[in-house]
Short mmCIF file of C-alpha atoms in Angstrom, two decimals:
data_model
loop_
_atom_site.label_atom_id
_atom_site.label_comp_id
_atom_site.label_asym_id
_atom_site.label_seq_id
_atom_site.Cartn_x
_atom_site.Cartn_y
_atom_site.Cartn_z
CA UNK A 1 197.71 -67.13 -25.77
CA UNK A 2 197.93 -70.71 -24.51
CA UNK A 3 197.61 -69.41 -20.95
CA UNK A 4 194.55 -67.42 -21.95
CA UNK A 5 192.97 -70.45 -23.55
CA UNK A 6 193.76 -72.50 -20.46
CA UNK A 7 192.24 -69.85 -18.25
CA UNK A 8 189.11 -69.68 -20.38
CA UNK A 9 188.84 -73.46 -20.36
CA UNK A 10 189.29 -73.54 -16.60
CA UNK A 11 186.57 -70.93 -16.12
CA UNK A 12 184.25 -72.85 -18.42
CA UNK A 13 184.95 -76.03 -16.48
CA UNK A 14 184.18 -74.20 -13.23
CA UNK A 15 180.94 -72.83 -14.70
CA UNK A 16 179.97 -76.26 -15.92
CA UNK A 17 180.76 -77.73 -12.52
CA UNK A 18 178.59 -75.09 -10.86
CA UNK A 19 175.81 -75.62 -13.37
CA UNK A 20 176.00 -79.38 -12.92
CA UNK A 21 175.84 -79.01 -9.13
CA UNK A 22 172.89 -76.59 -9.40
CA UNK A 23 171.09 -78.97 -11.75
CA UNK A 24 171.68 -81.86 -9.36
CA UNK A 25 170.40 -79.74 -6.46
CA UNK A 26 167.36 -78.76 -8.49
CA UNK A 27 166.61 -82.39 -9.39
CA UNK A 28 166.69 -83.39 -5.70
CA UNK A 29 164.64 -80.34 -4.74
CA UNK A 30 162.10 -81.04 -7.51
CA UNK A 31 161.69 -84.63 -6.30
CA UNK A 32 161.17 -83.38 -2.73
CA UNK A 33 158.57 -80.84 -3.93
CA UNK A 34 156.72 -83.52 -5.89
CA UNK A 35 156.62 -85.83 -2.86
CA UNK A 36 155.38 -83.10 -0.52
CA UNK A 37 152.72 -81.86 -2.96
CA UNK A 38 151.50 -85.46 -3.20
CA UNK A 39 150.99 -85.49 0.59
CA UNK A 40 148.97 -82.26 0.76
CA UNK A 41 145.58 -83.72 -0.36
CA UNK A 42 145.64 -86.21 2.52
CA UNK A 43 145.97 -83.47 5.13
CA UNK A 44 143.71 -80.73 6.46
CA UNK A 45 143.77 -78.03 9.04
CA UNK A 46 147.04 -76.79 10.48
CA UNK A 47 149.05 -79.73 9.12
CA UNK A 48 147.95 -78.93 5.58
CA UNK A 49 148.64 -75.21 5.91
CA UNK A 50 152.10 -75.88 7.36
CA UNK A 51 153.03 -78.26 4.52
CA UNK A 52 151.73 -75.81 1.89
CA UNK A 53 153.92 -73.11 3.40
CA UNK A 54 156.91 -75.46 3.35
CA UNK A 55 156.33 -76.32 -0.34
CA UNK A 56 156.00 -72.63 -1.20
CA UNK A 57 159.39 -72.06 0.42
CA UNK A 58 160.89 -74.95 -1.58
CA UNK A 59 159.44 -73.48 -4.79
CA UNK A 60 161.12 -70.17 -4.06
CA UNK A 61 164.37 -72.04 -3.54
CA UNK A 62 163.84 -73.94 -6.80
CA UNK A 63 163.21 -70.68 -8.67
CA UNK A 64 166.45 -69.26 -7.30
CA UNK A 65 168.32 -72.39 -8.43
CA UNK A 66 166.89 -72.08 -11.95
CA UNK A 67 167.97 -68.43 -12.07
CA UNK A 68 171.47 -69.43 -10.91
CA UNK A 69 171.67 -72.13 -13.58
CA UNK A 70 170.59 -69.59 -16.22
CA UNK A 71 173.24 -67.15 -15.03
CA UNK A 72 175.87 -69.87 -15.22
CA UNK A 73 174.72 -70.72 -18.77
CA UNK A 74 175.83 -67.26 -19.96
CA UNK A 75 179.44 -68.13 -19.20
CA UNK A 76 179.26 -71.39 -21.12
CA UNK A 77 179.94 -71.70 -24.82
CA UNK A 78 178.84 -73.79 -27.76
CA UNK A 79 176.97 -77.00 -27.13
CA UNK A 80 177.37 -76.72 -23.36
CA UNK A 81 175.53 -73.40 -23.34
CA UNK A 82 172.82 -74.78 -25.59
CA UNK A 83 172.39 -77.83 -23.34
CA UNK A 84 172.17 -75.72 -20.18
CA UNK A 85 169.69 -73.34 -21.87
CA UNK A 86 167.53 -76.31 -22.88
CA UNK A 87 167.71 -77.68 -19.32
CA UNK A 88 166.74 -74.26 -17.90
CA UNK A 89 163.67 -74.19 -20.16
CA UNK A 90 162.73 -77.69 -18.96
CA UNK A 91 163.29 -76.65 -15.34
CA UNK A 92 161.02 -73.63 -15.75
CA UNK A 93 158.26 -75.81 -17.24
CA UNK A 94 158.79 -78.24 -14.37
CA UNK A 95 158.58 -75.31 -11.92
CA UNK A 96 155.29 -74.12 -13.47
CA UNK A 97 153.96 -77.68 -13.23
CA UNK A 98 154.84 -77.75 -9.53
CA UNK A 99 153.04 -74.42 -9.02
CA UNK A 100 149.89 -75.70 -10.77
CA UNK A 101 149.96 -78.94 -8.81
CA UNK A 102 150.30 -76.98 -5.59
CA UNK A 103 147.29 -74.82 -6.45
CA UNK A 104 145.24 -77.91 -7.28
CA UNK A 105 146.31 -79.71 -4.13
CA UNK A 106 145.37 -76.71 -2.02
CA UNK A 107 141.82 -76.89 -3.43
CA UNK A 108 141.57 -80.68 -3.19
CA UNK A 109 138.86 -82.75 -1.60
CA UNK A 110 140.44 -82.33 1.82
CA UNK A 111 139.21 -78.73 1.78
CA UNK A 112 135.73 -80.14 1.47
CA UNK A 113 136.55 -82.64 4.21
CA UNK A 114 137.86 -79.81 6.32
CA UNK A 115 134.73 -77.80 5.62
CA UNK A 116 132.60 -80.79 6.53
CA UNK A 117 134.70 -81.26 9.62
CA UNK A 118 134.19 -77.63 10.57
CA UNK A 119 130.47 -77.89 9.83
CA UNK A 120 130.22 -81.05 11.89
CA UNK A 121 132.21 -79.35 14.62
CA UNK A 122 129.87 -76.37 14.53
CA UNK A 123 126.86 -78.69 14.47
CA UNK A 124 128.33 -80.59 17.40
CA UNK A 125 128.87 -77.32 19.25
CA UNK A 126 125.31 -76.25 18.47
CA UNK A 127 124.02 -79.64 19.60
CA UNK A 128 126.06 -79.38 22.78
CA UNK A 129 124.74 -75.86 23.36
CA UNK A 130 121.16 -77.04 22.75
CA UNK A 131 121.65 -80.02 25.06
CA UNK A 132 123.20 -77.72 27.65
CA UNK A 133 120.19 -75.42 27.44
CA UNK A 134 117.85 -78.41 27.76
CA UNK A 135 119.80 -79.63 30.77
CA UNK A 136 119.66 -76.18 32.32
CA UNK A 137 115.90 -76.01 31.74
CA UNK A 138 115.45 -79.53 33.12
CA UNK A 139 117.61 -78.65 36.11
CA UNK A 140 115.58 -75.51 36.67
CA UNK A 141 112.35 -77.49 36.48
CA UNK A 142 113.76 -80.02 38.94
CA UNK A 143 114.80 -77.20 41.26
CA UNK A 144 111.32 -75.67 40.98
CA UNK A 145 109.73 -79.08 41.61
CA UNK A 146 112.01 -79.66 44.60
CA UNK A 147 111.19 -76.22 45.96
CA UNK A 148 107.47 -76.85 45.48
CA UNK A 149 107.85 -80.23 47.20
CA UNK A 150 109.56 -78.53 50.14
CA UNK A 151 106.83 -75.88 50.26
CA UNK A 152 104.15 -78.61 50.06
CA UNK A 153 105.92 -80.55 52.79
CA UNK A 154 106.08 -77.42 54.94
CA UNK A 155 102.36 -76.72 54.33
CA UNK A 156 101.52 -80.35 55.14
CA UNK A 157 103.57 -80.15 58.32
CA UNK A 158 101.78 -76.94 59.29
CA UNK A 159 98.42 -78.62 58.60
CA UNK A 160 99.44 -81.61 60.73
CA UNK A 161 100.54 -79.26 63.50
CA UNK A 162 97.24 -77.39 63.27
CA UNK A 163 95.32 -80.67 63.31
CA UNK A 164 97.29 -81.79 66.35
CA UNK A 165 96.50 -78.50 68.08
CA UNK A 166 92.84 -78.84 67.09
CA UNK A 167 92.80 -82.40 68.40
CA UNK A 168 94.23 -81.19 71.70
CA UNK A 169 91.60 -78.45 71.82
CA UNK A 170 88.84 -80.97 71.03
CA UNK A 171 90.18 -83.36 73.66
CA UNK A 172 90.31 -80.53 76.17
CA UNK A 173 86.78 -79.44 75.27
CA UNK A 174 85.60 -83.06 75.55
CA UNK A 175 87.21 -83.31 78.96
CA UNK A 176 85.53 -80.09 80.02
CA UNK A 177 82.20 -81.40 78.70
CA UNK A 178 82.70 -84.61 80.62
CA UNK A 179 83.46 -82.59 83.72
CA UNK A 180 80.39 -80.42 83.12
CA UNK A 181 78.26 -83.50 82.54
CA UNK A 182 79.57 -85.00 85.73
CA UNK A 183 78.88 -81.76 87.56
CA UNK A 184 75.37 -81.61 86.06
CA UNK A 185 74.76 -85.20 87.11
CA UNK A 186 75.85 -84.42 90.62
CA UNK A 187 73.78 -81.22 90.61
CA UNK A 188 70.77 -83.18 89.34
CA UNK A 189 71.21 -85.73 92.08
CA UNK A 190 71.54 -82.96 94.66
CA UNK A 191 68.47 -81.21 93.36
CA UNK A 192 66.52 -84.45 93.37
CA UNK A 193 67.64 -85.09 96.92
CA UNK A 194 66.67 -81.55 97.94
CA UNK A 195 63.37 -81.91 96.15
CA UNK A 196 62.63 -85.15 97.98
CA UNK A 197 63.53 -83.50 101.27
CA UNK A 198 61.27 -80.56 100.48
CA UNK A 199 58.44 -82.96 99.68
CA UNK A 200 59.15 -84.88 102.84
CA UNK A 201 59.27 -81.66 104.86
CA UNK A 202 55.97 -80.50 103.31
CA UNK A 203 54.38 -83.86 104.02
CA UNK A 204 55.67 -83.72 107.59
CA UNK A 205 54.39 -80.16 108.03
CA UNK A 206 51.04 -81.23 106.58
CA UNK A 207 50.83 -84.12 109.00
CA UNK A 208 51.88 -81.94 111.93
CA UNK A 209 49.39 -79.26 110.91
CA UNK A 210 46.68 -81.87 110.57
CA UNK A 211 47.48 -83.27 114.00
CA UNK A 212 47.41 -79.79 115.49
CA UNK A 213 44.05 -79.06 113.86
CA UNK A 214 42.68 -82.35 115.14
CA UNK A 215 43.95 -81.58 118.61
CA UNK A 216 42.44 -78.13 118.52
CA UNK A 217 39.15 -79.49 117.27
CA UNK A 218 39.09 -82.13 119.97
CA UNK A 219 39.95 -79.50 122.55
CA UNK A 220 37.15 -77.24 121.40
CA UNK A 221 34.75 -80.10 121.27
CA UNK A 222 35.63 -81.09 124.86
CA UNK A 223 35.20 -77.55 126.08
CA UNK A 224 31.85 -77.16 124.44
CA UNK A 225 30.53 -80.38 125.73
#
């Protein structure tokens, strides 16, 4: 009987040691959960989601520890069992508090900040897209203006070439006119010279004819006398 009592006492001591260790582990885990939940509101994006996932894992671990402590309480007796049962009830309330705090922290102001960040990011993207479109339109207008300038330059060059050709044609025509004028002047001089010679020849013929008539008249007069 003494051996049985010793065995029972030893088992109770082991259970109490396990329960004490579990409670100590839970206390440390609870403190870690509280600290991490307190950090969640200051984060957003991937960092926040990762920390929330880590806290959820710690809560699962805490729930398992509470269940282990409750199982160990069944092997305890008397005041020890009552104390462990009371502690388990406190741990469960503490666990529920952690769950509520986690839910609140997940819906904290950083979600709004994240939303604003996303909205600003989208607005920035839209602004960048709009600016990109404006730049593309401006670039297209510049390309069109450059192309028109090249076309205008080409047309101007063609006009200058045509004017140069026309100037050469005018210069050539002027030279031909000068040559024609010179030829006409020479022809006029030649005609004038020929005209004077004709007049001179006519005058000479008139004089010769007159002399011949006078001679014939004189001859006739001498014969008649």
